[in-house]
Amino acid sequence: MAMPSGDATSQLIVTADDFNLSEGVSRGILDAHQHGMVTVLDSPAGPIHARVHNADLISVDMGVPNFDPRSLPFEASAEAHVYPLTVAGTEVEIGAVSVGNPHAVLTVTSVASAPVDRLGPAIERHPRFPKRVNVGFMEIVDRAHIRLRVFERGVGETLACGTGACAAVAIGRRHGRLDATVEVELPGGKLEINFAAPGEHIWMKGPTAVSFTGRVEI
């Protein structure tokens, strides 16, 4: 849902069970702005700066990734690069980060064989995530290329997830396994994520498309 908000354009995207997708970005909103300019979108997570490169390509400032477990929230005694988590009868290691919404990221050998259907919902609803969590399964191809599948909180596995791509790169960078600019290959397409270092803003660049248009009177 898009609404005017002072000098910015505002949007609210809500999942089927009432979770805000705090940093989702709408192509319909960006269509209203001239190519090449930087515009500001208002969201529940705060202002989002976006640059329209052309009719089909945009970059979005997704903010500064927050690795403090309290920001997700995630129950942990202290901030760490890796957290052990017992789930579905096994122990896995996750990275945890907030990119406007909470993400747990697992590194896997292959996304094709990753147990997304089994571990995704189990981690999403793990009691150490009191507000639940999005779950990313990341395969590192090389330092500039990853493959990713995301089980989204309140939705299930999706074809693409912008905040999930940012979260995966942020975790990979923090672990010293990825370069500053990374191609993220998702089932629904590719994104380019740039993250210079922890404490810096993370930028997402990718194609846009209109999925549908509609109007509702309220």
PDB file of N, CA and C in Angstrom, residues 15 20-25 62 97 99-105 133-137 146-153 155-169 184-193 202 204-207:
ATOM      1  N   THR A  15       2.243  -9.271   5.394  1.00  0.00           N
ATOM      2  CA  THR A  15       2.069 -10.667   5.012  1.00  0.00           C
ATOM      3  C   THR A  15       0.714 -11.177   5.476  1.00  0.00           C
ATOM      4  N   ASN A  20       4.839  -6.924   9.038  1.00  0.00           N
ATOM      5  CA  ASN A  20       5.287  -5.905   8.093  1.00  0.00           C
ATOM      6  C   ASN A  20       6.545  -6.376   7.382  1.00  0.00           C
ATOM      7  N   LEU A  21       6.583  -6.198   6.058  1.00  0.00           N
ATOM      8  CA  LEU A  21       7.838  -6.359   5.328  1.00  0.00           C
ATOM      9  C   LEU A  21       8.472  -4.973   5.311  1.00  0.00           C
ATOM     10  N   SER A  22       9.208  -4.654   6.386  1.00  0.00           N
ATOM     11  CA  SER A  22       9.555  -3.273   6.691  1.00  0.00           C
ATOM     12  C   SER A  22      10.336  -2.587   5.600  1.00  0.00           C
ATOM     13  N   GLU A  23      11.134  -3.331   4.828  1.00  0.00           N
ATOM     14  CA  GLU A  23      11.972  -2.675   3.846  1.00  0.00           C
ATOM     15  C   GLU A  23      11.686  -3.158   2.438  1.00  0.00           C
ATOM     16  N   GLY A  24      10.508  -3.702   2.185  1.00  0.00           N
ATOM     17  CA  GLY A  24      10.140  -4.060   0.826  1.00  0.00           C
ATOM     18  C   GLY A  24      10.030  -2.803  -0.026  1.00  0.00           C
ATOM     19  N   VAL A  25      10.358  -2.899  -1.298  1.00  0.00           N
ATOM     20  CA  VAL A  25      10.333  -1.732  -2.178  1.00  0.00           C
ATOM     21  C   VAL A  25       9.433  -2.021  -3.359  1.00  0.00           C
ATOM     22  N   MET A  62      19.616  -0.118   1.809  1.00  0.00           N
ATOM     23  CA  MET A  62      18.859  -0.945   2.744  1.00  0.00           C
ATOM     24  C   MET A  62      19.262  -0.705   4.203  1.00  0.00           C
ATOM     25  N   VAL A  97      21.151 -11.426  11.959  1.00  0.00           N
ATOM     26  CA  VAL A  97      21.282 -10.012  11.642  1.00  0.00           C
ATOM     27  C   VAL A  97      19.898  -9.425  11.368  1.00  0.00           C
ATOM     28  N   VAL A  99      18.022  -6.556   9.145  1.00  0.00           N
ATOM     29  CA  VAL A  99      18.135  -5.621   8.012  1.00  0.00           C
ATOM     30  C   VAL A  99      16.775  -4.945   7.864  1.00  0.00           C
ATOM     31  N   GLY A 100      16.326  -4.337   8.952  1.00  0.00           N
ATOM     32  CA  GLY A 100      14.965  -3.811   8.987  1.00  0.00           C
ATOM     33  C   GLY A 100      13.967  -4.868   9.407  1.00  0.00           C
ATOM     34  N   ASN A 101      14.312  -6.123   9.220  1.00  0.00           N
ATOM     35  CA  ASN A 101      13.568  -7.273   9.734  1.00  0.00           C
ATOM     36  C   ASN A 101      14.577  -8.380  10.069  1.00  0.00           C
ATOM     37  N   PRO A 102      14.171  -9.377  10.848  1.00  0.00           N
ATOM     38  CA  PRO A 102      15.149 -10.334  11.383  1.00  0.00           C
ATOM     39  C   PRO A 102      15.477 -11.477  10.419  1.00  0.00           C
ATOM     40  N   HIS A 103      16.767 -11.862  10.394  1.00  0.00           N
ATOM     41  CA  HIS A 103      17.200 -12.948   9.526  1.00  0.00           C
ATOM     42  C   HIS A 103      18.183 -13.867  10.244  1.00  0.00           C
ATOM     43  N   ALA A 104      17.985 -15.168  10.053  1.00  0.00           N
ATOM     44  CA  ALA A 104      18.959 -16.186  10.426  1.00  0.00           C
ATOM     45  C   ALA A 104      19.515 -16.758   9.135  1.00  0.00           C
ATOM     46  N   VAL A 105      20.838 -16.912   9.049  1.00  0.00           N
ATOM     47  CA  VAL A 105      21.469 -17.368   7.807  1.00  0.00           C
ATOM     48  C   VAL A 105      22.320 -18.593   8.093  1.00  0.00           C
ATOM     49  N   VAL A 133      11.417 -15.416  12.645  1.00  0.00           N
ATOM     50  CA  VAL A 133      12.568 -14.974  11.879  1.00  0.00           C
ATOM     51  C   VAL A 133      12.491 -15.485  10.450  1.00  0.00           C
ATOM     52  N   ASN A 134      13.087 -14.734   9.528  1.00  0.00           N
ATOM     53  CA  ASN A 134      13.300 -15.200   8.157  1.00  0.00           C
ATOM     54  C   ASN A 134      14.557 -16.067   8.141  1.00  0.00           C
ATOM     55  N   VAL A 135      14.552 -17.104   7.322  1.00  0.00           N
ATOM     56  CA  VAL A 135      15.657 -18.066   7.339  1.00  0.00           C
ATOM     57  C   VAL A 135      16.272 -18.166   5.945  1.00  0.00           C
ATOM     58  N   GLY A 136      17.571 -17.863   5.848  1.00  0.00           N
ATOM     59  CA  GLY A 136      18.276 -17.942   4.578  1.00  0.00           C
ATOM     60  C   GLY A 136      19.217 -19.129   4.534  1.00  0.00           C
ATOM     61  N   PHE A 137      19.273 -19.788   3.382  1.00  0.00           N
ATOM     62  CA  PHE A 137      20.174 -20.914   3.142  1.00  0.00           C
ATOM     63  C   PHE A 137      21.135 -20.470   2.041  1.00  0.00           C
ATOM     64  N   ILE A 146      27.033 -15.869  -4.631  1.00  0.00           N
ATOM     65  CA  ILE A 146      26.361 -16.846  -3.774  1.00  0.00           C
ATOM     66  C   ILE A 146      25.033 -17.251  -4.396  1.00  0.00           C
ATOM     67  N   ARG A 147      24.560 -18.407  -3.985  1.00  0.00           N
ATOM     68  CA  ARG A 147      23.199 -18.835  -4.292  1.00  0.00           C
ATOM     69  C   ARG A 147      22.421 -18.836  -2.979  1.00  0.00           C
ATOM     70  N   LEU A 148      21.133 -18.519  -3.062  1.00  0.00           N
ATOM     71  CA  LEU A 148      20.361 -18.322  -1.832  1.00  0.00           C
ATOM     72  C   LEU A 148      18.920 -18.769  -1.997  1.00  0.00           C
ATOM     73  N   ARG A 149      18.425 -19.454  -0.973  1.00  0.00           N
ATOM     74  CA  ARG A 149      16.995 -19.728  -0.840  1.00  0.00           C
ATOM     75  C   ARG A 149      16.553 -19.166   0.506  1.00  0.00           C
ATOM     76  N   VAL A 150      15.344 -18.598   0.537  1.00  0.00           N
ATOM     77  CA  VAL A 150      14.870 -17.944   1.757  1.00  0.00           C
ATOM     78  C   VAL A 150      13.484 -18.464   2.131  1.00  0.00           C
ATOM     79  N   PHE A 151      13.360 -18.879   3.399  1.00  0.00           N
ATOM     80  CA  PHE A 151      12.070 -19.223   3.983  1.00  0.00           C
ATOM     81  C   PHE A 151      11.629 -18.002   4.772  1.00  0.00           C
ATOM     82  N   GLU A 152      10.625 -17.284   4.249  1.00  0.00           N
ATOM     83  CA  GLU A 152      10.236 -16.015   4.848  1.00  0.00           C
ATOM     84  C   GLU A 152       9.244 -16.207   5.993  1.00  0.00           C
ATOM     85  N   ARG A 153       9.438 -15.401   7.004  1.00  0.00           N
ATOM     86  CA  ARG A 153       8.569 -15.397   8.175  1.00  0.00           C
ATOM     87  C   ARG A 153       7.131 -15.086   7.768  1.00  0.00           C
ATOM     88  N   VAL A 155       5.318 -16.522   5.598  1.00  0.00           N
ATOM     89  CA  VAL A 155       5.001 -16.750   4.184  1.00  0.00           C
ATOM     90  C   VAL A 155       5.404 -18.143   3.730  1.00  0.00           C
ATOM     91  N   GLY A 156       6.636 -18.556   4.046  1.00  0.00           N
ATOM     92  CA  GLY A 156       7.193 -19.794   3.516  1.00  0.00           C
ATOM     93  C   GLY A 156       8.283 -19.467   2.518  1.00  0.00           C
ATOM     94  N   GLU A 157       8.757 -20.456   1.779  1.00  0.00           N
ATOM     95  CA  GLU A 157       9.821 -20.193   0.809  1.00  0.00           C
ATOM     96  C   GLU A 157       9.292 -19.310  -0.314  1.00  0.00           C
ATOM     97  N   THR A 158      10.080 -18.317  -0.685  1.00  0.00           N
ATOM     98  CA  THR A 158       9.709 -17.388  -1.746  1.00  0.00           C
ATOM     99  C   THR A 158      10.746 -17.430  -2.864  1.00  0.00           C
ATOM    100  N   LEU A 159      10.369 -16.893  -4.015  1.00  0.00           N
ATOM    101  CA  LEU A 159      11.271 -16.899  -5.169  1.00  0.00           C
ATOM    102  C   LEU A 159      12.406 -15.899  -5.018  1.00  0.00           C
ATOM    103  N   ALA A 160      12.180 -14.843  -4.248  1.00  0.00           N
ATOM    104  CA  ALA A 160      13.219 -13.825  -4.053  1.00  0.00           C
ATOM    105  C   ALA A 160      12.942 -13.082  -2.760  1.00  0.00           C
ATOM    106  N   CYS A 161      14.006 -12.531  -2.171  1.00  0.00           N
ATOM    107  CA  CYS A 161      13.871 -11.771  -0.925  1.00  0.00           C
ATOM    108  C   CYS A 161      15.034 -10.792  -0.855  1.00  0.00           C
ATOM    109  N   GLY A 162      14.740  -9.503  -1.011  1.00  0.00           N
ATOM    110  CA  GLY A 162      15.790  -8.503  -1.017  1.00  0.00           C
ATOM    111  C   GLY A 162      16.509  -8.384   0.315  1.00  0.00           C
ATOM    112  N   THR A 163      15.751  -8.322   1.413  1.00  0.00           N
ATOM    113  CA  THR A 163      16.405  -8.234   2.721  1.00  0.00           C
ATOM    114  C   THR A 163      17.153  -9.524   3.031  1.00  0.00           C
ATOM    115  N   GLY A 164      16.639 -10.666   2.537  1.00  0.00           N
ATOM    116  CA  GLY A 164      17.339 -11.933   2.724  1.00  0.00           C
ATOM    117  C   GLY A 164      18.676 -11.952   2.010  1.00  0.00           C
ATOM    118  N   ALA A 165      18.712 -11.382   0.798  1.00  0.00           N
ATOM    119  CA  ALA A 165      19.969 -11.296   0.053  1.00  0.00           C
ATOM    120  C   ALA A 165      20.965 -10.410   0.790  1.00  0.00           C
ATOM    121  N   CYS A 166      20.479  -9.276   1.313  1.00  0.00           N
ATOM    122  CA  CYS A 166      21.351  -8.380   2.076  1.00  0.00           C
ATOM    123  C   CYS A 166      21.858  -9.059   3.339  1.00  0.00           C
ATOM    124  N   ALA A 167      20.980  -9.774   4.026  1.00  0.00           N
ATOM    125  CA  ALA A 167      21.376 -10.452   5.264  1.00  0.00           C
ATOM    126  C   ALA A 167      22.448 -11.498   4.993  1.00  0.00           C
ATOM    127  N   ALA A 168      22.282 -12.268   3.923  1.00  0.00           N
ATOM    128  CA  ALA A 168      23.253 -13.312   3.603  1.00  0.00           C
ATOM    129  C   ALA A 168      24.623 -12.709   3.309  1.00  0.00           C
ATOM    130  N   VAL A 169      24.652 -11.638   2.523  1.00  0.00           N
ATOM    131  CA  VAL A 169      25.924 -10.999   2.199  1.00  0.00           C
ATOM    132  C   VAL A 169      26.541 -10.372   3.447  1.00  0.00           C
ATOM    133  N   VAL A 184      23.986 -12.200  -5.995  1.00  0.00           N
ATOM    134  CA  VAL A 184      23.149 -13.146  -5.248  1.00  0.00           C
ATOM    135  C   VAL A 184      22.163 -13.775  -6.219  1.00  0.00           C
ATOM    136  N   GLU A 185      22.273 -15.076  -6.388  1.00  0.00           N
ATOM    137  CA  GLU A 185      21.415 -15.817  -7.310  1.00  0.00           C
ATOM    138  C   GLU A 185      20.284 -16.469  -6.520  1.00  0.00           C
ATOM    139  N   LEU A 186      19.065 -15.994  -6.751  1.00  0.00           N
ATOM    140  CA  LEU A 186      17.864 -16.521  -6.097  1.00  0.00           C
ATOM    141  C   LEU A 186      17.029 -17.283  -7.112  1.00  0.00           C
ATOM    142  N   PRO A 187      16.080 -18.109  -6.659  1.00  0.00           N
ATOM    143  CA  PRO A 187      15.240 -18.840  -7.628  1.00  0.00           C
ATOM    144  C   PRO A 187      14.521 -17.923  -8.610  1.00  0.00           C
ATOM    145  N   GLY A 188      14.191 -16.704  -8.176  1.00  0.00           N
ATOM    146  CA  GLY A 188      13.449 -15.794  -9.045  1.00  0.00           C
ATOM    147  C   GLY A 188      14.290 -14.810  -9.827  1.00  0.00           C
ATOM    148  N   GLY A 189      15.611 -14.829  -9.662  1.00  0.00           N
ATOM    149  CA  GLY A 189      16.455 -13.896 -10.395  1.00  0.00           C
ATOM    150  C   GLY A 189      17.705 -13.540  -9.615  1.00  0.00           C
ATOM    151  N   LYS A 190      18.420 -12.514 -10.092  1.00  0.00           N
ATOM    152  CA  LYS A 190      19.704 -12.141  -9.505  1.00  0.00           C
ATOM    153  C   LYS A 190      19.670 -10.711  -8.974  1.00  0.00           C
ATOM    154  N   LEU A 191      20.399 -10.487  -7.882  1.00  0.00           N
ATOM    155  CA  LEU A 191      20.588  -9.172  -7.300  1.00  0.00           C
ATOM    156  C   LEU A 191      22.077  -8.921  -7.111  1.00  0.00           C
ATOM    157  N   GLU A 192      22.454  -7.659  -7.086  1.00  0.00           N
ATOM    158  CA  GLU A 192      23.824  -7.285  -6.745  1.00  0.00           C
ATOM    159  C   GLU A 192      23.787  -6.554  -5.413  1.00  0.00           C
ATOM    160  N   ILE A 193      24.546  -7.043  -4.455  1.00  0.00           N
ATOM    161  CA  ILE A 193      24.584  -6.456  -3.122  1.00  0.00           C
ATOM    162  C   ILE A 193      25.978  -5.892  -2.870  1.00  0.00           C
ATOM    163  N   ILE A 202      24.276  -0.920   3.450  1.00  0.00           N
ATOM    164  CA  ILE A 202      24.284  -1.994   2.461  1.00  0.00           C
ATOM    165  C   ILE A 202      23.329  -1.606   1.334  1.00  0.00           C
ATOM    166  N   MET A 204      21.397  -2.566  -2.375  1.00  0.00           N
ATOM    167  CA  MET A 204      20.867  -3.643  -3.209  1.00  0.00           C
ATOM    168  C   MET A 204      20.543  -3.079  -4.596  1.00  0.00           C
ATOM    169  N   LYS A 205      21.005  -3.772  -5.635  1.00  0.00           N
ATOM    170  CA  LYS A 205      20.749  -3.345  -7.009  1.00  0.00           C
ATOM    171  C   LYS A 205      20.125  -4.496  -7.772  1.00  0.00           C
ATOM    172  N   GLY A 206      19.038  -4.208  -8.496  1.00  0.00           N
ATOM    173  CA  GLY A 206      18.399  -5.285  -9.232  1.00  0.00           C
ATOM    174  C   GLY A 206      17.315  -4.796 -10.163  1.00  0.00           C
ATOM    175  N   PRO A 207      16.775  -5.718 -10.962  1.00  0.00           N
ATOM    176  CA  PRO A 207      15.738  -5.369 -11.931  1.00  0.00           C
ATOM    177  C   PRO A 207      14.378  -5.202 -11.262  1.00  0.00           C
TER     178      PRO A 207
END
